[in-house]
Amino acid sequence: MAGNSAEEDGDRAGGGRGRRRTAELVGIGITGVVAVGMLGFLLLYWAQDLPVASELYAAFRSLGRAMDAAFGTNVFRHPIMWQSMSVGVLVGVVAPLVGSFLVHREMALIGETLAHTAFAGVALGILVTSSTGWNGSLLLVALAVGILGALAVQWLTERTEAYGDVPIAIMLSGSFAVGTLIISYGDGLTGVNVEGFLFGNLAVVTPEGARLMGALSLIVVAGVALTYKQLLFITFDEQAARVAQLNVTGYNTLLVVLTAVVVVGAMQVLGVILVAAMLVVPVAAASQVARSFRETMYLGVIFGQLSVLGGFAVSIGFGLPSGGSIVVTAIAVYLASVVGSGSSVTAVSAHG
C-alpha cells in the first residue's frame, strides 16, 4: 500500500509538472503570436501605399474599429496607438530576455546606466538638431551613444582594479550629468519634449522609432538564440568559462551591447528613469516561481508581456504616463508571484 501511495504521488507530481510546462509553452506561444502580429503591423504601416499591403492595412484598420466597437473605446482605430503598443509588446519580450542574464549575474544596475547614457545621446541629438537644422532620428543618436557607453563600461570593468559596480556607477552619474548639461545649454532652441524621454510617453513613439524597435528586437532575439549556451556558461561560472578558453570578454561585451539596444528601444514608452525596471522586475517575478534558468526566461517574457499590456490599459484608461503604469503593473505581478510562491524558492538551476 505504501508503495502504491508513493507511486500515485509521483504520478501526480509528474502530471503537475507536465501541466505547468504546457501552460508555460502556451503562454510563450501566445506572446510570440502577439509579437509577430505587432511586427506585421509595423511592416504594413510602413508599406501601406503598396498594392497588396494597402489592402491588408485597410483590413487591420477595420479590425481596430471593430475592437473599439466591442470594447466601447476610441483607441484601436488609431495607427499611432498601435505603433506605441507594438513598441511596448516588443519591449515586453526582449527586456526580460536580456534581463534574465543580467539579474543572475547581479548586473541589474547596468540597465539604468545605459539608459542614462542613451539620454545623453538624445540630448546630443537635440543639440545637433537645434544648432545645424539636421532632421535625423534622435533615437539613432541615442543608439550610437548607448552602444559606445556599453563598450566604455565593459572597457572600464576589464581594466580597473575597482569593484565591478564602481565603473557602472561612474558611467551612470557621469552620462546623466553630461545629458543635463547639454539640455541646459540648448534650452529653448528646440521644441522636443524632453520629459517624454525622461518619464515615457506614448506620443514620443514615432513611425521611425517603432520600426527601429522592430529591427532591434529581431537583432536581440537572434543574438540571444545564437549565443544562448555561451551566455549561460559565463552567467553561472565565468571562471570555468575562462578555463575552457571561451571568449568571455567578447560575450560580456555582446551582453552589454544587447542591453544598450533594448534600453534605447524601450525608453520611448518607459522613459530613461524607469526603463531598467523592465530588465529586472519581470525576471525577479519569474525567479520566485521558476525551477530553472530556462523557465525563468519563459516566465519573465510572459510576465513582461502581462506588465506591458496591463500598463497600457491603465495608461489609456486613466490618462497616466505609460512608463509609470507599466512599471507599477510589473511590480504588482512581482508581488503576486511572491505571494503565490508560498515559500522560499531554491536557487535557480542552469539546466532545464
Short mmCIF file of C-alpha atoms in Angstrom, two decimals:
data_model
loop_
_atom_site.label_atom_id
_atom_site.label_comp_id
_atom_site.label_asym_id
_atom_site.label_seq_id
_atom_site.Cartn_x
_atom_site.Cartn_y
_atom_site.Cartn_z
CA MET A 1 0.00 0.00 0.00
CA ALA A 2 2.79 2.41 0.88
CA GLY A 3 4.49 1.67 -2.44
CA ASN A 4 1.26 2.35 -4.33
CA SER A 5 0.76 5.63 -2.46
CA ALA A 6 4.30 6.79 -3.29
CA GLU A 7 3.75 5.86 -6.93
CA GLU A 8 0.49 7.81 -7.04
CA ASP A 9 2.21 10.85 -5.50
CA GLY A 10 4.93 10.62 -8.16
CA ASP A 11 2.34 10.42 -10.91
CA ARG A 12 0.53 13.47 -9.54
CA ALA A 13 3.80 15.41 -9.29
CA GLY A 14 4.73 14.41 -12.82
CA GLY A 15 1.28 15.42 -14.07
CA GLY A 16 1.61 18.78 -12.31
CA ARG A 17 4.98 19.43 -13.92
CA GLY A 18 3.54 18.48 -17.28
CA ARG A 19 0.61 20.87 -16.93
CA ARG A 20 2.93 23.62 -15.74
CA ARG A 21 5.21 23.08 -18.74
CA THR A 22 2.23 23.09 -21.10
CA ALA A 23 0.89 26.33 -19.61
CA GLU A 24 4.29 27.99 -20.00
CA LEU A 25 4.60 26.91 -23.62
CA VAL A 26 1.07 28.12 -24.36
CA GLY A 27 1.92 31.48 -22.75
CA ILE A 28 5.12 31.78 -24.79
CA GLY A 29 3.21 30.77 -27.93
CA ILE A 30 0.56 33.45 -27.37
CA THR A 31 3.26 36.03 -26.63
CA GLY A 32 5.07 35.05 -29.83
CA VAL A 33 1.91 35.35 -31.90
CA VAL A 34 1.17 38.80 -30.45
CA ALA A 35 4.75 39.95 -31.07
CA VAL A 36 4.72 38.67 -34.67
CA GLY A 37 1.36 40.38 -35.19
CA MET A 38 2.80 43.68 -33.98
CA LEU A 39 5.82 43.29 -36.26
CA GLY A 40 3.39 42.63 -39.09
CA PHE A 41 1.52 45.83 -38.29
CA LEU A 42 4.74 47.85 -38.33
CA LEU A 43 5.59 46.37 -41.72
CA LEU A 44 2.11 47.11 -43.10
CA TYR A 45 2.17 50.65 -41.67
CA TRP A 46 5.48 51.27 -43.42
CA ALA A 47 4.41 49.71 -46.76
CA GLN A 48 0.74 50.79 -46.73
CA ASP A 49 1.00 52.52 -50.12
CA LEU A 50 1.93 49.29 -51.91
CA PRO A 51 -0.99 47.42 -53.60
CA VAL A 52 -1.18 44.24 -51.50
CA ALA A 53 -0.06 45.92 -48.29
CA SER A 54 -2.70 48.63 -48.63
CA GLU A 55 -5.49 46.04 -48.62
CA LEU A 56 -4.08 44.26 -45.60
CA TYR A 57 -3.57 47.59 -43.82
CA ALA A 58 -7.19 48.56 -44.53
CA ALA A 59 -8.30 45.22 -43.07
CA PHE A 60 -6.21 45.90 -39.97
CA ARG A 61 -7.83 49.32 -39.57
CA SER A 62 -11.26 47.68 -39.87
CA LEU A 63 -10.29 45.23 -37.15
CA GLY A 64 -9.28 48.16 -34.95
CA ARG A 65 -12.63 49.86 -35.43
CA ALA A 66 -14.42 46.61 -34.64
CA MET A 67 -12.40 46.26 -31.42
CA ASP A 68 -13.34 49.81 -30.42
CA ALA A 69 -16.99 48.99 -31.02
CA ALA A 70 -16.73 45.80 -28.98
CA PHE A 71 -14.87 47.36 -26.04
CA GLY A 72 -16.53 50.78 -26.13
CA THR A 73 -13.19 52.55 -26.63
CA ASN A 74 -11.71 55.02 -29.08
CA VAL A 75 -8.19 53.65 -29.16
CA PHE A 76 -7.68 50.78 -31.57
CA ARG A 77 -8.75 52.69 -34.67
CA HIS A 78 -5.72 54.99 -34.43
CA PRO A 79 -2.45 53.78 -36.01
CA ILE A 80 -0.37 55.87 -33.58
CA MET A 81 -1.72 53.81 -30.68
CA TRP A 82 -0.96 50.56 -32.47
CA GLN A 83 2.63 51.61 -33.13
CA SER A 84 3.04 52.57 -29.46
CA MET A 85 1.57 49.24 -28.35
CA SER A 86 3.84 47.47 -30.84
CA VAL A 87 6.90 49.00 -29.20
CA GLY A 88 5.58 48.06 -25.77
CA VAL A 89 4.87 44.45 -26.74
CA LEU A 90 8.34 44.06 -28.23
CA VAL A 91 9.90 45.57 -25.11
CA GLY A 92 7.95 43.04 -23.05
CA VAL A 93 9.74 40.28 -24.99
CA VAL A 94 13.32 41.46 -25.33
CA ALA A 95 13.81 43.23 -21.98
CA PRO A 96 13.21 40.13 -19.79
CA LEU A 97 15.12 38.03 -22.33
CA VAL A 98 18.29 40.07 -21.78
CA GLY A 99 17.42 40.86 -18.17
CA SER A 100 17.49 37.17 -17.25
CA PHE A 101 21.25 37.13 -17.74
CA LEU A 102 21.77 40.50 -16.04
CA VAL A 103 19.79 39.61 -12.91
CA HIS A 104 21.55 36.29 -12.40
CA ARG A 105 24.92 37.99 -12.86
CA GLU A 106 23.93 40.72 -10.36
CA MET A 107 24.28 43.37 -13.08
CA ALA A 108 20.85 44.94 -12.70
CA LEU A 109 22.38 48.42 -12.43
CA ILE A 110 23.80 48.23 -15.96
CA GLY A 111 20.36 48.89 -17.48
CA GLU A 112 19.98 52.13 -15.54
CA THR A 113 23.49 53.16 -16.53
CA LEU A 114 22.92 52.61 -20.24
CA ALA A 115 19.56 54.38 -20.05
CA HIS A 116 21.31 57.47 -18.70
CA THR A 117 23.95 57.10 -21.41
CA ALA A 118 21.21 56.92 -24.05
CA PHE A 119 19.68 60.06 -22.55
CA ALA A 120 23.00 61.81 -23.12
CA GLY A 121 22.67 60.64 -26.73
CA VAL A 122 19.18 62.13 -27.01
CA ALA A 123 20.49 65.39 -25.53
CA LEU A 124 23.36 65.41 -28.03
CA GLY A 125 20.92 64.79 -30.88
CA ILE A 126 18.75 67.67 -29.70
CA LEU A 127 21.77 69.99 -29.57
CA VAL A 128 22.91 68.97 -33.05
CA THR A 129 19.37 69.40 -34.40
CA SER A 130 18.96 72.86 -32.89
CA SER A 131 22.42 74.01 -33.98
CA THR A 132 22.58 72.64 -37.52
CA GLY A 133 19.00 72.05 -38.58
CA TRP A 134 19.71 68.34 -39.02
CA ASN A 135 16.47 66.37 -39.17
CA GLY A 136 17.70 62.88 -38.31
CA SER A 137 16.38 60.45 -35.71
CA LEU A 138 17.21 61.20 -32.09
CA LEU A 139 16.91 57.51 -31.33
CA LEU A 140 19.67 56.66 -33.80
CA VAL A 141 21.97 59.10 -31.99
CA ALA A 142 20.89 57.61 -28.66
CA LEU A 143 21.58 54.12 -30.01
CA ALA A 144 25.08 55.06 -31.15
CA VAL A 145 25.90 56.77 -27.85
CA GLY A 146 24.33 53.93 -25.86
CA ILE A 147 26.46 51.31 -27.63
CA LEU A 148 29.58 53.43 -27.10
CA GLY A 149 28.63 53.73 -23.44
CA ALA A 150 28.21 49.96 -23.19
CA LEU A 151 31.66 49.44 -24.68
CA ALA A 152 33.10 52.05 -22.29
CA VAL A 153 31.56 50.29 -19.27
CA GLN A 154 32.98 46.97 -20.40
CA TRP A 155 36.40 48.52 -21.03
CA LEU A 156 36.47 50.15 -17.58
CA THR A 157 35.32 46.95 -15.88
CA GLU A 158 38.07 44.92 -17.55
CA ARG A 159 40.87 47.41 -16.87
CA THR A 160 40.27 48.89 -13.43
CA GLU A 161 41.03 47.47 -10.01
CA ALA A 162 37.80 48.80 -8.52
CA TYR A 163 34.86 46.61 -7.59
CA GLY A 164 32.64 45.65 -10.50
CA ASP A 165 29.87 48.13 -9.81
CA VAL A 166 32.16 51.17 -9.44
CA PRO A 167 32.72 51.78 -13.21
CA ILE A 168 28.98 51.28 -13.71
CA ALA A 169 28.15 53.87 -11.04
CA ILE A 170 30.63 56.33 -12.54
CA MET A 171 29.12 55.93 -16.02
CA LEU A 172 25.59 56.22 -14.61
CA SER A 173 26.13 59.54 -12.89
CA GLY A 174 28.58 60.92 -15.46
CA SER A 175 26.45 60.26 -18.53
CA PHE A 176 23.33 61.73 -16.93
CA ALA A 177 25.34 64.77 -15.84
CA VAL A 178 26.55 65.26 -19.41
CA GLY A 179 22.97 64.92 -20.67
CA THR A 180 21.63 67.55 -18.27
CA LEU A 181 24.45 69.96 -19.19
CA ILE A 182 23.73 69.58 -22.90
CA ILE A 183 19.97 70.00 -22.36
CA SER A 184 20.57 73.13 -20.27
CA TYR A 185 22.98 74.55 -22.85
CA GLY A 186 20.46 74.08 -25.65
CA ASP A 187 17.40 75.07 -23.61
CA GLY A 188 14.84 76.91 -25.71
CA LEU A 189 16.48 76.06 -29.03
CA THR A 190 14.17 73.16 -29.83
CA GLY A 191 10.60 72.04 -29.26
CA VAL A 192 11.49 68.42 -28.45
CA ASN A 193 9.60 67.02 -25.45
CA VAL A 194 12.46 66.05 -23.14
CA GLU A 195 10.07 64.98 -20.37
CA GLY A 196 8.65 62.34 -22.69
CA PHE A 197 12.07 60.72 -22.94
CA LEU A 198 12.56 61.00 -19.17
CA PHE A 199 9.24 59.57 -17.98
CA GLY A 200 7.87 57.75 -21.03
CA ASN A 201 5.06 58.95 -23.26
CA LEU A 202 3.03 57.19 -25.94
CA ALA A 203 3.26 60.35 -28.06
CA VAL A 204 7.08 60.05 -28.14
CA VAL A 205 6.85 56.94 -30.32
CA THR A 206 7.28 57.89 -33.98
CA PRO A 207 6.87 55.59 -37.01
CA GLU A 208 10.66 55.62 -37.44
CA GLY A 209 11.15 54.82 -33.74
CA ALA A 210 8.63 51.96 -33.91
CA ARG A 211 10.34 50.46 -36.97
CA LEU A 212 13.71 50.82 -35.27
CA MET A 213 12.36 48.92 -32.26
CA GLY A 214 11.10 46.18 -34.56
CA ALA A 215 14.53 45.78 -36.18
CA LEU A 216 16.34 45.93 -32.83
CA SER A 217 14.02 43.29 -31.37
CA LEU A 218 14.85 40.86 -34.15
CA ILE A 219 18.56 41.50 -33.57
CA VAL A 220 18.26 40.90 -29.81
CA VAL A 221 16.23 37.69 -30.16
CA ALA A 222 18.63 36.35 -32.80
CA GLY A 223 21.66 37.35 -30.70
CA VAL A 224 20.38 35.58 -27.58
CA ALA A 225 19.26 32.49 -29.53
CA LEU A 226 22.60 32.09 -31.29
CA THR A 227 24.75 32.60 -28.20
CA TYR A 228 22.46 31.19 -25.50
CA LYS A 229 24.81 28.41 -24.34
CA GLN A 230 27.81 30.73 -24.16
CA LEU A 231 25.90 33.44 -22.28
CA LEU A 232 24.54 30.80 -19.90
CA PHE A 233 28.07 29.48 -19.26
CA ILE A 234 29.53 32.88 -18.36
CA THR A 235 26.44 33.73 -16.30
CA PHE A 236 26.78 30.79 -13.91
CA ASP A 237 30.53 30.12 -13.96
CA GLU A 238 32.63 32.79 -15.63
CA GLN A 239 35.87 31.41 -14.23
CA ALA A 240 35.22 27.96 -15.66
CA ALA A 241 34.36 29.58 -18.99
CA ARG A 242 37.77 31.29 -19.00
CA VAL A 243 39.47 27.99 -18.19
CA ALA A 244 37.60 26.44 -21.11
CA GLN A 245 39.09 29.23 -23.27
CA LEU A 246 35.71 30.75 -24.08
CA ASN A 247 35.93 34.36 -25.25
CA VAL A 248 34.41 35.69 -22.02
CA THR A 249 35.27 39.33 -22.76
CA GLY A 250 33.61 39.11 -26.15
CA TYR A 251 30.41 37.60 -24.78
CA ASN A 252 30.33 40.07 -21.89
CA THR A 253 30.61 42.85 -24.44
CA LEU A 254 27.83 41.31 -26.53
CA LEU A 255 25.57 41.19 -23.47
CA VAL A 256 26.06 44.85 -22.55
CA VAL A 257 25.61 45.92 -26.18
CA LEU A 258 22.34 43.95 -26.40
CA THR A 259 21.31 45.66 -23.16
CA ALA A 260 22.02 49.07 -24.70
CA VAL A 261 19.96 48.13 -27.75
CA VAL A 262 16.99 47.11 -25.57
CA VAL A 263 17.25 50.24 -23.43
CA VAL A 264 17.21 52.62 -26.40
CA GLY A 265 14.15 50.96 -27.89
CA ALA A 266 12.33 50.77 -24.56
CA MET A 267 12.95 54.36 -23.48
CA GLN A 268 10.29 55.52 -25.95
CA VAL A 269 7.45 54.15 -23.80
CA LEU A 270 9.15 53.69 -20.42
CA GLY A 271 11.39 56.73 -20.21
CA VAL A 272 15.01 56.93 -19.12
CA ILE A 273 14.22 56.85 -15.41
CA LEU A 274 12.06 53.70 -15.50
CA VAL A 275 13.46 51.68 -18.39
CA ALA A 276 15.71 49.49 -16.23
CA ALA A 277 12.66 48.16 -14.36
CA MET A 278 11.59 46.03 -17.33
CA LEU A 279 15.01 44.39 -17.38
CA VAL A 280 14.70 43.42 -13.72
CA VAL A 281 11.16 43.24 -12.31
CA PRO A 282 9.61 40.58 -14.63
CA VAL A 283 12.73 38.42 -14.20
CA ALA A 284 12.58 38.88 -10.42
CA ALA A 285 8.93 37.81 -10.50
CA ALA A 286 9.77 34.77 -12.61
CA SER A 287 12.62 33.81 -10.27
CA GLN A 288 10.13 33.46 -7.41
CA VAL A 289 8.37 30.54 -9.07
CA ALA A 290 10.79 29.17 -11.69
CA ARG A 291 12.82 26.00 -11.16
CA SER A 292 15.43 26.54 -13.87
CA PHE A 293 17.06 29.34 -15.81
CA ARG A 294 15.19 28.47 -19.00
CA GLU A 295 11.91 28.55 -17.11
CA THR A 296 12.89 31.92 -15.65
CA MET A 297 13.33 33.26 -19.19
CA TYR A 298 9.98 31.86 -20.31
CA LEU A 299 8.08 33.22 -17.32
CA GLY A 300 10.00 36.51 -17.44
CA VAL A 301 8.81 37.11 -21.01
CA ILE A 302 5.23 36.14 -20.09
CA PHE A 303 5.25 38.39 -17.02
CA GLY A 304 6.84 41.18 -19.05
CA GLN A 305 4.04 40.94 -21.58
CA LEU A 306 1.37 40.98 -18.88
CA SER A 307 3.03 44.06 -17.38
CA VAL A 308 3.12 45.92 -20.68
CA LEU A 309 -0.46 45.12 -21.71
CA GLY A 310 -1.79 45.80 -18.21
CA GLY A 311 0.21 49.02 -18.01
CA PHE A 312 -1.13 50.21 -21.35
CA ALA A 313 -4.67 49.54 -20.15
CA VAL A 314 -4.07 51.63 -17.03
CA SER A 315 -2.31 54.38 -19.01
CA ILE A 316 -5.05 54.66 -21.62
CA GLY A 317 -7.93 54.21 -19.19
CA PHE A 318 -6.79 56.83 -16.69
CA GLY A 319 -4.68 59.12 -18.90
CA LEU A 320 -1.49 58.36 -16.98
CA PRO A 321 2.11 58.14 -18.24
CA SER A 322 2.84 54.82 -19.90
CA GLY A 323 6.19 54.27 -18.17
CA GLY A 324 4.89 54.53 -14.61
CA SER A 325 1.79 52.49 -15.44
CA ILE A 326 3.80 49.61 -16.91
CA VAL A 327 6.31 49.53 -14.04
CA VAL A 328 3.63 49.64 -11.34
CA THR A 329 1.83 46.78 -13.10
CA ALA A 330 5.12 44.86 -13.25
CA ILE A 331 5.62 45.36 -9.51
CA ALA A 332 2.06 44.12 -8.90
CA VAL A 333 2.91 40.98 -10.89
CA TYR A 334 6.08 40.58 -8.82
CA LEU A 335 4.17 40.87 -5.53
CA ALA A 336 1.61 38.36 -6.79
CA SER A 337 4.41 35.93 -7.64
CA VAL A 338 5.91 36.37 -4.16
CA VAL A 339 2.56 35.60 -2.55
CA GLY A 340 1.88 32.76 -4.98
CA SER A 341 5.24 31.11 -4.45
CA GLY A 342 4.18 30.32 -0.88
CA SER A 343 7.73 29.69 0.35
CA SER A 344 11.35 30.41 -0.37
CA VAL A 345 12.45 29.27 -3.80
CA THR A 346 15.59 27.22 -4.13
CA ALA A 347 18.48 28.50 -6.20
CA VAL A 348 17.74 28.53 -9.92
CA SER A 349 19.44 25.75 -11.82
CA ALA A 350 21.28 26.39 -15.07
CA HIS A 351 19.66 23.29 -16.52
CA GLY A 352 16.17 22.57 -17.72
#
